[in-house]
Amino acid sequence: LSRRMKATSAQSNVFAKTGTLKGVRALSGYLNNPTHGTIVFSILANDWSRDGNNLVRAIDQVVVQINTMGACN
């Protein structure tokens, strides 16, 4: 993860394990959200028609969104 989510609020705040198969990318772990505390997540992207790098970028965007999630109104 050292090369992922650079220059975002999630950088160095995500503790996770990656997973890779052809057309599949996964990331499972936890992050420390400033509002909600520790959040556990597991994301699996399964789309053989897309480039693996695109799947990784999409997963990273989801994790960054989780990390910046504020209070529910």
mmCIF file of N, CA and C in Angstrom, residues 9-61:
data_model
loop_
_atom_site.group_PDB
_atom_site.id
_atom_site.type_symbol
_atom_site.label_atom_id
_atom_site.label_comp_id
_atom_site.label_asym_id
_atom_site.label_seq_id
_atom_site.Cartn_x
_atom_site.Cartn_y
_atom_site.Cartn_z
ATOM 1 N N SER A 9 -6.097 11.812 2.204
ATOM 2 C CA SER A 9 -6.232 11.679 3.662
ATOM 3 C C SER A 9 -6.084 10.235 4.117
ATOM 4 N N ALA A 10 -6.195 9.293 3.192
ATOM 5 C CA ALA A 10 -6.081 7.880 3.541
ATOM 6 C C ALA A 10 -4.629 7.384 3.550
ATOM 7 N N GLN A 11 -3.719 8.150 2.972
ATOM 8 C CA GLN A 11 -2.322 7.723 2.924
ATOM 9 C C GLN A 11 -1.790 7.506 4.333
ATOM 10 N N SER A 12 -1.184 6.385 4.560
ATOM 11 C CA SER A 12 -0.614 5.983 5.853
ATOM 12 C C SER A 12 -1.671 5.802 6.936
ATOM 13 N N ASN A 13 -2.947 5.770 6.558
ATOM 14 C CA ASN A 13 -4.025 5.604 7.518
ATOM 15 C C ASN A 13 -4.798 4.310 7.275
ATOM 16 N N VAL A 14 -4.418 3.578 6.236
ATOM 17 C CA VAL A 14 -5.096 2.343 5.868
ATOM 18 C C VAL A 14 -4.157 1.176 6.146
ATOM 19 N N PHE A 15 -4.692 0.173 6.813
ATOM 20 C CA PHE A 15 -3.933 -1.031 7.134
ATOM 21 C C PHE A 15 -4.709 -2.192 6.528
ATOM 22 N N ALA A 16 -4.178 -2.759 5.422
ATOM 23 C CA ALA A 16 -4.982 -3.707 4.664
ATOM 24 C C ALA A 16 -4.116 -4.707 3.919
ATOM 25 N N LYS A 17 -4.790 -5.707 3.386
ATOM 26 C CA LYS A 17 -4.166 -6.752 2.577
ATOM 27 C C LYS A 17 -4.790 -6.714 1.195
ATOM 28 N N THR A 18 -3.948 -6.756 0.184
ATOM 29 C CA THR A 18 -4.430 -6.771 -1.187
ATOM 30 C C THR A 18 -4.651 -8.204 -1.645
ATOM 31 N N GLY A 19 -5.415 -8.349 -2.716
ATOM 32 C CA GLY A 19 -5.619 -9.644 -3.339
ATOM 33 C C GLY A 19 -5.771 -9.458 -4.836
ATOM 34 N N THR A 20 -5.206 -10.382 -5.606
ATOM 35 C CA THR A 20 -5.221 -10.242 -7.058
ATOM 36 C C THR A 20 -5.415 -11.592 -7.731
ATOM 37 N N LEU A 21 -6.338 -11.633 -8.668
ATOM 38 C CA LEU A 21 -6.516 -12.717 -9.624
ATOM 39 C C LEU A 21 -6.768 -12.049 -10.968
ATOM 40 N N LYS A 22 -6.762 -12.796 -12.048
ATOM 41 C CA LYS A 22 -7.030 -12.202 -13.350
ATOM 42 C C LYS A 22 -8.436 -11.594 -13.350
ATOM 43 N N GLY A 23 -8.503 -10.283 -13.590
ATOM 44 C CA GLY A 23 -9.771 -9.584 -13.633
ATOM 45 C C GLY A 23 -10.398 -9.318 -12.277
ATOM 46 N N VAL A 24 -9.672 -9.593 -11.208
ATOM 47 C CA VAL A 24 -10.203 -9.410 -9.860
ATOM 48 C C VAL A 24 -9.161 -8.683 -9.021
ATOM 49 N N ARG A 25 -9.615 -7.702 -8.262
ATOM 50 C CA ARG A 25 -8.749 -7.022 -7.306
ATOM 51 C C ARG A 25 -9.529 -6.902 -6.003
ATOM 52 N N ALA A 26 -8.827 -7.007 -4.880
ATOM 53 C CA ALA A 26 -9.481 -6.931 -3.577
ATOM 54 C C ALA A 26 -8.600 -6.158 -2.604
ATOM 55 N N LEU A 27 -9.260 -5.557 -1.631
ATOM 56 C CA LEU A 27 -8.570 -4.874 -0.541
ATOM 57 C C LEU A 27 -9.437 -5.021 0.702
ATOM 58 N N SER A 28 -8.868 -5.583 1.743
ATOM 59 C CA SER A 28 -9.584 -5.775 3.010
ATOM 60 C C SER A 28 -8.696 -5.309 4.143
ATOM 61 N N GLY A 29 -9.299 -4.618 5.095
ATOM 62 C CA GLY A 29 -8.525 -4.153 6.237
ATOM 63 C C GLY A 29 -9.305 -3.164 7.073
ATOM 64 N N TYR A 30 -8.595 -2.204 7.621
ATOM 65 C CA TYR A 30 -9.243 -1.189 8.444
ATOM 66 C C TYR A 30 -8.539 0.148 8.280
ATOM 67 N N LEU A 31 -9.247 1.191 8.659
ATOM 68 C CA LEU A 31 -8.677 2.536 8.667
ATOM 69 C C LEU A 31 -9.200 3.258 9.889
ATOM 70 N N ASN A 32 -8.500 4.286 10.276
ATOM 71 C CA ASN A 32 -8.883 5.084 11.440
ATOM 72 C C ASN A 32 -9.523 6.378 10.963
ATOM 73 N N ASN A 33 -10.854 6.406 10.951
ATOM 74 C CA ASN A 33 -11.609 7.579 10.524
ATOM 75 C C ASN A 33 -11.637 8.586 11.674
ATOM 76 N N PRO A 34 -11.349 9.858 11.398
ATOM 77 C CA PRO A 34 -11.296 10.847 12.471
ATOM 78 C C PRO A 34 -12.625 11.061 13.196
ATOM 79 N N THR A 35 -13.748 10.791 12.534
ATOM 80 C CA THR A 35 -15.062 10.978 13.147
ATOM 81 C C THR A 35 -15.603 9.701 13.761
ATOM 82 N N HIS A 36 -15.431 8.583 13.062
ATOM 83 C CA HIS A 36 -16.079 7.330 13.446
ATOM 84 C C HIS A 36 -15.144 6.306 14.094
ATOM 85 N N GLY A 37 -13.883 6.613 14.197
ATOM 86 C CA GLY A 37 -12.938 5.663 14.778
ATOM 87 C C GLY A 37 -12.532 4.595 13.769
ATOM 88 N N THR A 38 -12.275 3.407 14.253
ATOM 89 C CA THR A 38 -11.814 2.333 13.391
ATOM 90 C C THR A 38 -12.957 1.794 12.541
ATOM 91 N N ILE A 39 -12.738 1.749 11.223
ATOM 92 C CA ILE A 39 -13.710 1.202 10.285
ATOM 93 C C ILE A 39 -13.074 0.020 9.581
ATOM 94 N N VAL A 40 -13.757 -1.102 9.603
ATOM 95 C CA VAL A 40 -13.308 -2.314 8.927
ATOM 96 C C VAL A 40 -13.997 -2.378 7.566
ATOM 97 N N PHE A 41 -13.245 -2.741 6.529
ATOM 98 C CA PHE A 41 -13.832 -2.796 5.194
ATOM 99 C C PHE A 41 -13.273 -3.991 4.420
ATOM 100 N N SER A 42 -14.025 -4.410 3.419
ATOM 101 C CA SER A 42 -13.582 -5.428 2.473
ATOM 102 C C SER A 42 -14.218 -5.098 1.132
ATOM 103 N N ILE A 43 -13.387 -4.852 0.129
ATOM 104 C CA ILE A 43 -13.862 -4.459 -1.192
ATOM 105 C C ILE A 43 -13.333 -5.457 -2.211
ATOM 106 N N LEU A 44 -14.223 -5.967 -3.038
ATOM 107 C CA LEU A 44 -13.864 -6.923 -4.081
ATOM 108 C C LEU A 44 -14.392 -6.391 -5.402
ATOM 109 N N ALA A 45 -13.509 -6.190 -6.362
ATOM 110 C CA ALA A 45 -13.897 -5.743 -7.701
ATOM 111 C C ALA A 45 -13.626 -6.881 -8.666
ATOM 112 N N ASN A 46 -14.681 -7.356 -9.334
ATOM 113 C CA ASN A 46 -14.575 -8.493 -10.235
ATOM 114 C C ASN A 46 -15.107 -8.072 -11.598
ATOM 115 N N ASP A 47 -14.214 -7.712 -12.498
ATOM 116 C CA ASP A 47 -14.612 -7.301 -13.837
ATOM 117 C C ASP A 47 -13.483 -7.632 -14.801
ATOM 118 N N TRP A 48 -13.552 -8.781 -15.422
ATOM 119 C CA TRP A 48 -12.481 -9.243 -16.301
ATOM 120 C C TRP A 48 -12.294 -8.351 -17.520
ATOM 121 N N SER A 49 -13.309 -7.534 -17.863
ATOM 122 C CA SER A 49 -13.215 -6.686 -19.049
ATOM 123 C C SER A 49 -12.438 -5.396 -18.798
ATOM 124 N N ARG A 50 -12.122 -5.098 -17.550
ATOM 125 C CA ARG A 50 -11.399 -3.861 -17.218
ATOM 126 C C ARG A 50 -9.945 -4.171 -16.873
ATOM 127 N N ASP A 51 -9.115 -3.191 -17.125
ATOM 128 C CA ASP A 51 -7.710 -3.278 -16.745
ATOM 129 C C ASP A 51 -7.583 -3.323 -15.226
ATOM 130 N N GLY A 52 -6.676 -4.150 -14.719
ATOM 131 C CA GLY A 52 -6.493 -4.274 -13.272
ATOM 132 C C GLY A 52 -6.159 -2.965 -12.594
ATOM 133 N N ASN A 53 -5.407 -2.095 -13.271
ATOM 134 C CA ASN A 53 -5.066 -0.795 -12.675
ATOM 135 C C ASN A 53 -6.303 0.064 -12.476
ATOM 136 N N ASN A 54 -7.270 -0.040 -13.386
ATOM 137 C CA ASN A 54 -8.520 0.713 -13.221
ATOM 138 C C ASN A 54 -9.296 0.205 -12.013
ATOM 139 N N LEU A 55 -9.288 -1.098 -11.805
ATOM 140 C CA LEU A 55 -9.967 -1.665 -10.634
ATOM 141 C C LEU A 55 -9.319 -1.179 -9.347
ATOM 142 N N VAL A 56 -7.993 -1.156 -9.321
ATOM 143 C CA VAL A 56 -7.269 -0.688 -8.133
ATOM 144 C C VAL A 56 -7.584 0.778 -7.854
ATOM 145 N N ARG A 57 -7.601 1.607 -8.889
ATOM 146 C CA ARG A 57 -7.920 3.031 -8.703
ATOM 147 C C ARG A 57 -9.330 3.207 -8.152
ATOM 148 N N ALA A 58 -10.277 2.412 -8.651
ATOM 149 C CA ALA A 58 -11.656 2.504 -8.161
ATOM 150 C C ALA A 58 -11.735 2.091 -6.696
ATOM 151 N N ILE A 59 -11.051 1.032 -6.321
ATOM 152 C CA ILE A 59 -11.024 0.588 -4.923
ATOM 153 C C ILE A 59 -10.421 1.681 -4.044
ATOM 154 N N ASP A 60 -9.323 2.262 -4.487
ATOM 155 C CA ASP A 60 -8.678 3.324 -3.710
ATOM 156 C C ASP A 60 -9.607 4.517 -3.522
ATOM 157 N N GLN A 61 -10.386 4.860 -4.540
ATOM 158 C CA GLN A 61 -11.333 5.972 -4.419
ATOM 159 C C GLN A 61 -12.392 5.674 -3.356
#
